[in-house]
Amino acid sequence: MKKVLIILLSVILLTGCSFFDKKEDKKKEESKKIEEVKEPENTEPEEPKYVDDNTTPIGLYERSGSKLKKLSEFSTSINGRMDIKTFQAFPSSEEEINHSGKRYADYYLEKWNEVNESRKYKTGFNLKYTLNDGTEISQNIFDPSTTQTNYDYIEVYLYDAYTHRNDSFYSHIEEKDTNKEYYITSIKLTAGTKFNDIKSKIVLTVFTYDDDDFDENNEYRGNSKYSVVISNKNKTYEE
């Protein structure tokens, strides 16, 4: 009888241990499954926040002799395909400048080298206006290849007074000129064949930039910029 009891106890103990072992194994498997389905943590590095350390002064000026006067607005009667205005893109924030005793081209380079000694920054422009059908235009201009966009509305010409400082006459910058060092010292706007399709005032902005100064919409987001609002005296604008 004792032997029977001992055998029964042994069976119970073995069965119990096996039961608990299976229960533990089941818990471990369930825990492993939970870990497997757990979403991995986002380990991608965050994109560094944009900070612009460009403090280059820049303005749009009207030139008369040896004097430069900074413009914030410009209004003229624009009829047909006529020149609107040539604006000097000068590296300064002064309201008025007198470079008497120095040629404009030489004075420009002197000031440009003062504020951009490392040649890190380039000069660019943006034109903004709205058409009669509600289309909003925002055109960045960096070189001759980017002047042709929206040419029917506003023709754009870029000039380099320094490179041509010894020429009695020189034309606007062309594609062939961009394979060497050049400077954009001024920009001329001319009414295109569809200029009358523009219903708003025109905002011309000059800026200095390097590669990271544009957002996802290709809009300039830096600090170094200046704008002029251009209006046609022959047109009534909606407020």
PDB file of C-alpha atoms in Angstrom:
ATOM      1  CA  MET A   1       0.000   0.000   0.000  1.00  0.00           C
ATOM      2  CA  LYS A   2       2.815   2.365   0.861  1.00  0.00           C
ATOM      3  CA  LYS A   3       4.437   1.663  -2.497  1.00  0.00           C
ATOM      4  CA  VAL A   4       1.182   2.544  -4.278  1.00  0.00           C
ATOM      5  CA  LEU A   5       0.933   5.837  -2.379  1.00  0.00           C
ATOM      6  CA  ILE A   6       4.547   6.704  -3.142  1.00  0.00           C
ATOM      7  CA  ILE A   7       3.982   6.007  -6.852  1.00  0.00           C
ATOM      8  CA  LEU A   8       0.817   8.149  -6.905  1.00  0.00           C
ATOM      9  CA  LEU A   9       2.568  11.067  -5.178  1.00  0.00           C
ATOM     10  CA  SER A  10       5.451  10.858  -7.633  1.00  0.00           C
ATOM     11  CA  VAL A  11       3.047  10.949 -10.565  1.00  0.00           C
ATOM     12  CA  ILE A  12       1.205  13.962  -9.093  1.00  0.00           C
ATOM     13  CA  LEU A  13       4.435  15.824  -8.451  1.00  0.00           C
ATOM     14  CA  LEU A  14       5.766  15.154 -11.940  1.00  0.00           C
ATOM     15  CA  THR A  15       2.483  16.101 -13.540  1.00  0.00           C
ATOM     16  CA  GLY A  16       2.317  19.319 -11.472  1.00  0.00           C
ATOM     17  CA  CYS A  17       5.830  20.335 -12.395  1.00  0.00           C
ATOM     18  CA  SER A  18       5.113  19.651 -16.035  1.00  0.00           C
ATOM     19  CA  PHE A  19       1.901  21.710 -15.811  1.00  0.00           C
ATOM     20  CA  PHE A  20       3.657  24.700 -14.243  1.00  0.00           C
ATOM     21  CA  ASP A  21       6.544  24.399 -16.693  1.00  0.00           C
ATOM     22  CA  LYS A  22       4.094  24.502 -19.607  1.00  0.00           C
ATOM     23  CA  LYS A  23       2.313  27.477 -18.043  1.00  0.00           C
ATOM     24  CA  GLU A  24       5.608  29.343 -17.689  1.00  0.00           C
ATOM     25  CA  ASP A  25       6.574  28.491 -21.262  1.00  0.00           C
ATOM     26  CA  LYS A  26       3.208  29.812 -22.468  1.00  0.00           C
ATOM     27  CA  LYS A  27       3.742  33.083 -20.572  1.00  0.00           C
ATOM     28  CA  LYS A  28       7.204  33.467 -22.093  1.00  0.00           C
ATOM     29  CA  GLU A  29       5.830  32.857 -25.601  1.00  0.00           C
ATOM     30  CA  GLU A  30       3.050  35.413 -25.078  1.00  0.00           C
ATOM     31  CA  SER A  31       5.576  37.942 -23.740  1.00  0.00           C
ATOM     32  CA  LYS A  32       7.832  37.315 -26.738  1.00  0.00           C
ATOM     33  CA  LYS A  33       4.913  37.883 -29.135  1.00  0.00           C
ATOM     34  CA  ILE A  34       4.073  41.201 -27.448  1.00  0.00           C
ATOM     35  CA  GLU A  35       7.690  42.326 -27.828  1.00  0.00           C
ATOM     36  CA  GLU A  36       7.668  41.312 -31.477  1.00  0.00           C
ATOM     37  CA  VAL A  37       4.559  43.369 -32.323  1.00  0.00           C
ATOM     38  CA  LYS A  38       5.708  46.387 -30.302  1.00  0.00           C
ATOM     39  CA  GLU A  39       6.361  49.298 -32.674  1.00  0.00           C
ATOM     40  CA  PRO A  40      10.034  50.193 -32.963  1.00  0.00           C
ATOM     41  CA  GLU A  41      11.077  53.559 -31.628  1.00  0.00           C
ATOM     42  CA  ASN A  42      11.775  56.305 -34.165  1.00  0.00           C
ATOM     43  CA  THR A  43      15.548  56.461 -34.274  1.00  0.00           C
ATOM     44  CA  GLU A  44      15.818  58.791 -37.273  1.00  0.00           C
ATOM     45  CA  PRO A  45      17.767  61.931 -36.385  1.00  0.00           C
ATOM     46  CA  GLU A  46      15.746  65.141 -36.379  1.00  0.00           C
ATOM     47  CA  GLU A  47      16.508  67.604 -39.141  1.00  0.00           C
ATOM     48  CA  PRO A  48      18.496  70.488 -37.658  1.00  0.00           C
ATOM     49  CA  LYS A  49      16.508  73.670 -37.206  1.00  0.00           C
ATOM     50  CA  TYR A  50      17.229  76.279 -39.881  1.00  0.00           C
ATOM     51  CA  VAL A  51      19.203  79.241 -38.609  1.00  0.00           C
ATOM     52  CA  ASP A  52      20.404  82.008 -40.920  1.00  0.00           C
ATOM     53  CA  ASP A  53      23.580  83.754 -39.824  1.00  0.00           C
ATOM     54  CA  ASN A  54      23.720  85.935 -42.939  1.00  0.00           C
ATOM     55  CA  THR A  55      23.887  89.591 -41.940  1.00  0.00           C
ATOM     56  CA  THR A  56      24.841  90.940 -45.390  1.00  0.00           C
ATOM     57  CA  PRO A  57      23.169  94.334 -45.985  1.00  0.00           C
ATOM     58  CA  ILE A  58      21.448  94.664 -49.366  1.00  0.00           C
ATOM     59  CA  GLY A  59      19.128  97.225 -50.931  1.00  0.00           C
ATOM     60  CA  LEU A  60      17.541  98.369 -54.187  1.00  0.00           C
ATOM     61  CA  TYR A  61      18.653 101.812 -55.284  1.00  0.00           C
ATOM     62  CA  GLU A  62      18.053 104.407 -57.950  1.00  0.00           C
ATOM     63  CA  ARG A  63      21.316 105.734 -59.333  1.00  0.00           C
ATOM     64  CA  SER A  64      21.862 109.302 -60.458  1.00  0.00           C
ATOM     65  CA  GLY A  65      25.458 110.271 -61.191  1.00  0.00           C
ATOM     66  CA  SER A  66      27.504 109.479 -58.114  1.00  0.00           C
ATOM     67  CA  LYS A  67      24.447 109.248 -55.856  1.00  0.00           C
ATOM     68  CA  LEU A  68      22.358 106.236 -54.876  1.00  0.00           C
ATOM     69  CA  LYS A  69      18.931 106.625 -53.286  1.00  0.00           C
ATOM     70  CA  LYS A  70      17.239 103.608 -51.721  1.00  0.00           C
ATOM     71  CA  LEU A  71      13.707 102.942 -52.994  1.00  0.00           C
ATOM     72  CA  SER A  72      10.812 101.358 -51.118  1.00  0.00           C
ATOM     73  CA  GLU A  73       8.176 102.224 -53.743  1.00  0.00           C
ATOM     74  CA  PHE A  74       8.339 103.070 -57.403  1.00  0.00           C
ATOM     75  CA  SER A  75       5.454 104.266 -59.555  1.00  0.00           C
ATOM     76  CA  THR A  76       5.479 105.180 -63.243  1.00  0.00           C
ATOM     77  CA  SER A  77       3.217 105.146 -66.290  1.00  0.00           C
ATOM     78  CA  ILE A  78       3.752 101.870 -68.114  1.00  0.00           C
ATOM     79  CA  ASN A  79       2.481 101.673 -71.668  1.00  0.00           C
ATOM     80  CA  GLY A  80       3.122  98.740 -73.987  1.00  0.00           C
ATOM     81  CA  ARG A  81       6.495  97.037 -74.086  1.00  0.00           C
ATOM     82  CA  MET A  82       8.514  99.708 -72.337  1.00  0.00           C
ATOM     83  CA  ASP A  83      11.300  99.573 -69.735  1.00  0.00           C
ATOM     84  CA  ILE A  84       9.940  99.920 -66.231  1.00  0.00           C
ATOM     85  CA  LYS A  85      13.117 100.629 -64.267  1.00  0.00           C
ATOM     86  CA  THR A  86      16.713  99.572 -63.662  1.00  0.00           C
ATOM     87  CA  PHE A  87      17.355  98.945 -59.962  1.00  0.00           C
ATOM     88  CA  GLN A  88      20.866  98.881 -58.502  1.00  0.00           C
ATOM     89  CA  ALA A  89      21.367  95.902 -56.163  1.00  0.00           C
ATOM     90  CA  PHE A  90      23.831  97.509 -53.782  1.00  0.00           C
ATOM     91  CA  PRO A  91      25.284  95.899 -50.614  1.00  0.00           C
ATOM     92  CA  SER A  92      24.196  98.537 -48.122  1.00  0.00           C
ATOM     93  CA  SER A  93      21.331  99.498 -45.840  1.00  0.00           C
ATOM     94  CA  GLU A  94      22.010 103.248 -46.074  1.00  0.00           C
ATOM     95  CA  GLU A  95      19.174 105.438 -47.350  1.00  0.00           C
ATOM     96  CA  GLU A  96      21.470 107.547 -49.510  1.00  0.00           C
ATOM     97  CA  ILE A  97      25.006 106.934 -50.771  1.00  0.00           C
ATOM     98  CA  ASN A  98      27.469 109.250 -52.458  1.00  0.00           C
ATOM     99  CA  HIS A  99      30.466 107.619 -54.123  1.00  0.00           C
ATOM    100  CA  SER A 100      31.908 110.835 -55.523  1.00  0.00           C
ATOM    101  CA  GLY A 101      35.539 110.370 -56.548  1.00  0.00           C
ATOM    102  CA  LYS A 102      35.101 106.646 -57.251  1.00  0.00           C
ATOM    103  CA  ARG A 103      33.654 104.875 -60.241  1.00  0.00           C
ATOM    104  CA  TYR A 104      30.431 103.079 -59.392  1.00  0.00           C
ATOM    105  CA  ALA A 105      31.812  99.665 -60.451  1.00  0.00           C
ATOM    106  CA  ASP A 106      34.908 100.014 -58.272  1.00  0.00           C
ATOM    107  CA  TYR A 107      32.860 101.298 -55.345  1.00  0.00           C
ATOM    108  CA  TYR A 108      30.439  98.382 -55.725  1.00  0.00           C
ATOM    109  CA  LEU A 109      33.216  95.770 -55.556  1.00  0.00           C
ATOM    110  CA  GLU A 110      34.854  97.509 -52.604  1.00  0.00           C
ATOM    111  CA  LYS A 111      31.618  97.380 -50.599  1.00  0.00           C
ATOM    112  CA  TRP A 112      30.734  93.859 -51.766  1.00  0.00           C
ATOM    113  CA  ASN A 113      34.101  92.551 -50.570  1.00  0.00           C
ATOM    114  CA  GLU A 114      33.625  94.305 -47.223  1.00  0.00           C
ATOM    115  CA  VAL A 115      30.328  92.559 -46.453  1.00  0.00           C
ATOM    116  CA  ASN A 116      31.002  89.271 -48.268  1.00  0.00           C
ATOM    117  CA  GLU A 117      34.727  88.765 -47.831  1.00  0.00           C
ATOM    118  CA  SER A 118      34.529  84.958 -47.974  1.00  0.00           C
ATOM    119  CA  ARG A 119      32.417  85.069 -51.168  1.00  0.00           C
ATOM    120  CA  LYS A 120      29.979  82.738 -49.424  1.00  0.00           C
ATOM    121  CA  TYR A 121      26.842  84.524 -50.611  1.00  0.00           C
ATOM    122  CA  LYS A 122      25.380  85.276 -54.023  1.00  0.00           C
ATOM    123  CA  THR A 123      22.811  87.843 -55.131  1.00  0.00           C
ATOM    124  CA  GLY A 124      19.326  86.774 -56.226  1.00  0.00           C
ATOM    125  CA  PHE A 125      15.896  88.304 -56.825  1.00  0.00           C
ATOM    126  CA  ASN A 126      12.228  87.445 -56.535  1.00  0.00           C
ATOM    127  CA  LEU A 127       9.231  88.855 -58.431  1.00  0.00           C
ATOM    128  CA  LYS A 128       5.730  88.522 -56.984  1.00  0.00           C
ATOM    129  CA  TYR A 129       2.431  89.582 -58.613  1.00  0.00           C
ATOM    130  CA  THR A 130      -1.093  88.350 -59.325  1.00  0.00           C
ATOM    131  CA  LEU A 131      -2.701  87.897 -62.752  1.00  0.00           C
ATOM    132  CA  ASN A 132      -6.261  88.842 -63.762  1.00  0.00           C
ATOM    133  CA  ASP A 133      -7.343  85.189 -63.463  1.00  0.00           C
ATOM    134  CA  GLY A 134      -6.124  85.009 -59.860  1.00  0.00           C
ATOM    135  CA  THR A 135      -2.877  83.145 -60.575  1.00  0.00           C
ATOM    136  CA  GLU A 136      -0.154  84.162 -58.110  1.00  0.00           C
ATOM    137  CA  ILE A 137       3.349  84.360 -59.544  1.00  0.00           C
ATOM    138  CA  SER A 138       6.497  83.983 -57.436  1.00  0.00           C
ATOM    139  CA  GLN A 139       9.614  83.874 -59.611  1.00  0.00           C
ATOM    140  CA  ASN A 140      13.137  83.458 -58.240  1.00  0.00           C
ATOM    141  CA  ILE A 141      15.919  84.875 -60.400  1.00  0.00           C
ATOM    142  CA  PHE A 142      19.490  83.699 -59.896  1.00  0.00           C
ATOM    143  CA  ASP A 143      21.115  83.936 -63.331  1.00  0.00           C
ATOM    144  CA  PRO A 144      20.195  84.414 -67.029  1.00  0.00           C
ATOM    145  CA  SER A 145      18.586  80.940 -67.250  1.00  0.00           C
ATOM    146  CA  THR A 146      15.958  81.952 -64.672  1.00  0.00           C
ATOM    147  CA  THR A 147      15.024  85.245 -66.348  1.00  0.00           C
ATOM    148  CA  GLN A 148      13.005  83.569 -69.106  1.00  0.00           C
ATOM    149  CA  THR A 149      10.203  82.246 -66.884  1.00  0.00           C
ATOM    150  CA  ASN A 150       7.045  84.396 -67.205  1.00  0.00           C
ATOM    151  CA  TYR A 151       8.861  86.450 -69.849  1.00  0.00           C
ATOM    152  CA  ASP A 152       5.535  87.402 -71.496  1.00  0.00           C
ATOM    153  CA  TYR A 153       4.501  89.267 -68.332  1.00  0.00           C
ATOM    154  CA  ILE A 154       7.781  90.853 -67.224  1.00  0.00           C
ATOM    155  CA  GLU A 155      11.070  90.709 -69.082  1.00  0.00           C
ATOM    156  CA  VAL A 156      14.072  90.550 -66.762  1.00  0.00           C
ATOM    157  CA  TYR A 157      17.653  91.579 -67.570  1.00  0.00           C
ATOM    158  CA  LEU A 158      20.671  91.261 -65.271  1.00  0.00           C
ATOM    159  CA  TYR A 159      23.778  93.455 -65.507  1.00  0.00           C
ATOM    160  CA  ASP A 160      27.373  93.274 -64.353  1.00  0.00           C
ATOM    161  CA  ALA A 161      28.844  96.760 -64.099  1.00  0.00           C
ATOM    162  CA  TYR A 162      32.109  95.628 -62.556  1.00  0.00           C
ATOM    163  CA  THR A 163      33.203  93.119 -65.214  1.00  0.00           C
ATOM    164  CA  HIS A 164      32.381  95.699 -67.906  1.00  0.00           C
ATOM    165  CA  ARG A 165      33.737  98.703 -65.987  1.00  0.00           C
ATOM    166  CA  ASN A 166      36.033  99.678 -68.847  1.00  0.00           C
ATOM    167  CA  ASP A 167      33.473  99.192 -71.634  1.00  0.00           C
ATOM    168  CA  SER A 168      31.731 102.186 -73.154  1.00  0.00           C
ATOM    169  CA  PHE A 169      28.677  99.976 -73.733  1.00  0.00           C
ATOM    170  CA  TYR A 170      27.765  96.509 -72.543  1.00  0.00           C
ATOM    171  CA  SER A 171      24.751  94.219 -72.791  1.00  0.00           C
ATOM    172  CA  HIS A 172      22.969  92.256 -70.083  1.00  0.00           C
ATOM    173  CA  ILE A 173      24.489  89.064 -68.645  1.00  0.00           C
ATOM    174  CA  GLU A 174      23.992  86.060 -70.931  1.00  0.00           C
ATOM    175  CA  GLU A 175      24.397  82.299 -70.446  1.00  0.00           C
ATOM    176  CA  LYS A 176      27.892  82.355 -71.948  1.00  0.00           C
ATOM    177  CA  ASP A 177      28.973  84.762 -69.202  1.00  0.00           C
ATOM    178  CA  THR A 178      28.089  82.397 -66.362  1.00  0.00           C
ATOM    179  CA  ASN A 179      31.073  80.076 -66.833  1.00  0.00           C
ATOM    180  CA  LYS A 180      33.315  82.677 -65.193  1.00  0.00           C
ATOM    181  CA  GLU A 181      33.134  84.903 -62.150  1.00  0.00           C
ATOM    182  CA  TYR A 182      30.578  87.639 -62.532  1.00  0.00           C
ATOM    183  CA  TYR A 183      28.558  90.024 -60.361  1.00  0.00           C
ATOM    184  CA  ILE A 184      24.906  90.983 -60.544  1.00  0.00           C
ATOM    185  CA  THR A 185      25.049  94.695 -59.879  1.00  0.00           C
ATOM    186  CA  SER A 186      21.624  95.667 -61.237  1.00  0.00           C
ATOM    187  CA  ILE A 187      18.351  94.321 -62.609  1.00  0.00           C
ATOM    188  CA  LYS A 188      16.126  95.859 -65.300  1.00  0.00           C
ATOM    189  CA  LEU A 189      12.407  95.121 -65.609  1.00  0.00           C
ATOM    190  CA  THR A 190      10.577  95.600 -68.911  1.00  0.00           C
ATOM    191  CA  ALA A 191       6.848  95.219 -69.580  1.00  0.00           C
ATOM    192  CA  GLY A 192       6.205  92.018 -71.555  1.00  0.00           C
ATOM    193  CA  THR A 193       3.593  91.405 -74.240  1.00  0.00           C
ATOM    194  CA  LYS A 194       1.083  90.275 -71.579  1.00  0.00           C
ATOM    195  CA  PHE A 195       1.945  92.907 -68.980  1.00  0.00           C
ATOM    196  CA  ASN A 196      -1.679  94.125 -68.913  1.00  0.00           C
ATOM    197  CA  ASP A 197      -2.689  90.698 -67.582  1.00  0.00           C
ATOM    198  CA  ILE A 198      -1.107  91.651 -64.260  1.00  0.00           C
ATOM    199  CA  LYS A 199      -3.748  93.044 -61.900  1.00  0.00           C
ATOM    200  CA  SER A 200      -1.683  93.617 -58.748  1.00  0.00           C
ATOM    201  CA  LYS A 201       1.265  95.731 -57.829  1.00  0.00           C
ATOM    202  CA  ILE A 202       4.628  94.067 -58.381  1.00  0.00           C
ATOM    203  CA  VAL A 203       6.992  93.289 -55.507  1.00  0.00           C
ATOM    204  CA  LEU A 204      10.665  93.059 -56.434  1.00  0.00           C
ATOM    205  CA  THR A 205      12.906  91.607 -53.724  1.00  0.00           C
ATOM    206  CA  VAL A 206      16.683  91.373 -53.760  1.00  0.00           C
ATOM    207  CA  PHE A 207      18.398  88.895 -51.421  1.00  0.00           C
ATOM    208  CA  THR A 208      21.778  87.335 -50.729  1.00  0.00           C
ATOM    209  CA  TYR A 209      21.810  83.585 -50.268  1.00  0.00           C
ATOM    210  CA  ASP A 210      23.613  80.286 -49.931  1.00  0.00           C
ATOM    211  CA  ASP A 211      22.247  76.785 -50.592  1.00  0.00           C
ATOM    212  CA  ASP A 212      20.024  76.263 -47.507  1.00  0.00           C
ATOM    213  CA  ASP A 213      18.162  79.600 -47.672  1.00  0.00           C
ATOM    214  CA  PHE A 214      15.054  78.235 -49.434  1.00  0.00           C
ATOM    215  CA  ASP A 215      12.092  76.356 -47.954  1.00  0.00           C
ATOM    216  CA  GLU A 216      10.161  73.396 -49.405  1.00  0.00           C
ATOM    217  CA  ASN A 217       8.260  75.803 -51.688  1.00  0.00           C
ATOM    218  CA  ASN A 218      11.508  77.339 -52.945  1.00  0.00           C
ATOM    219  CA  GLU A 219      10.732  80.600 -51.143  1.00  0.00           C
ATOM    220  CA  TYR A 220      13.636  82.560 -49.683  1.00  0.00           C
ATOM    221  CA  ARG A 221      13.639  82.335 -45.871  1.00  0.00           C
ATOM    222  CA  GLY A 222      16.834  84.197 -44.994  1.00  0.00           C
ATOM    223  CA  ASN A 223      17.482  87.536 -43.320  1.00  0.00           C
ATOM    224  CA  SER A 224      19.368  89.389 -46.031  1.00  0.00           C
ATOM    225  CA  LYS A 225      16.662  90.884 -48.258  1.00  0.00           C
ATOM    226  CA  TYR A 226      15.008  94.114 -49.336  1.00  0.00           C
ATOM    227  CA  SER A 227      11.849  94.816 -51.357  1.00  0.00           C
ATOM    228  CA  VAL A 228      10.420  97.537 -53.596  1.00  0.00           C
ATOM    229  CA  VAL A 229       6.721  97.793 -54.493  1.00  0.00           C
ATOM    230  CA  ILE A 230       6.191  98.773 -58.145  1.00  0.00           C
ATOM    231  CA  SER A 231       2.926 100.226 -59.441  1.00  0.00           C
ATOM    232  CA  ASN A 232       1.580 101.418 -62.778  1.00  0.00           C
ATOM    233  CA  LYS A 233       0.126 104.944 -62.683  1.00  0.00           C
ATOM    234  CA  ASN A 234      -2.224 103.954 -65.500  1.00  0.00           C
ATOM    235  CA  LYS A 235      -3.874 101.275 -63.375  1.00  0.00           C
ATOM    236  CA  THR A 236      -6.302 101.324 -60.436  1.00  0.00           C
ATOM    237  CA  TYR A 237      -5.529  98.671 -57.846  1.00  0.00           C
ATOM    238  CA  GLU A 238      -7.935  96.916 -55.520  1.00  0.00           C
ATOM    239  CA  GLU A 239      -7.156  97.523 -51.870  1.00  0.00           C
TER     240      GLU A 239
END
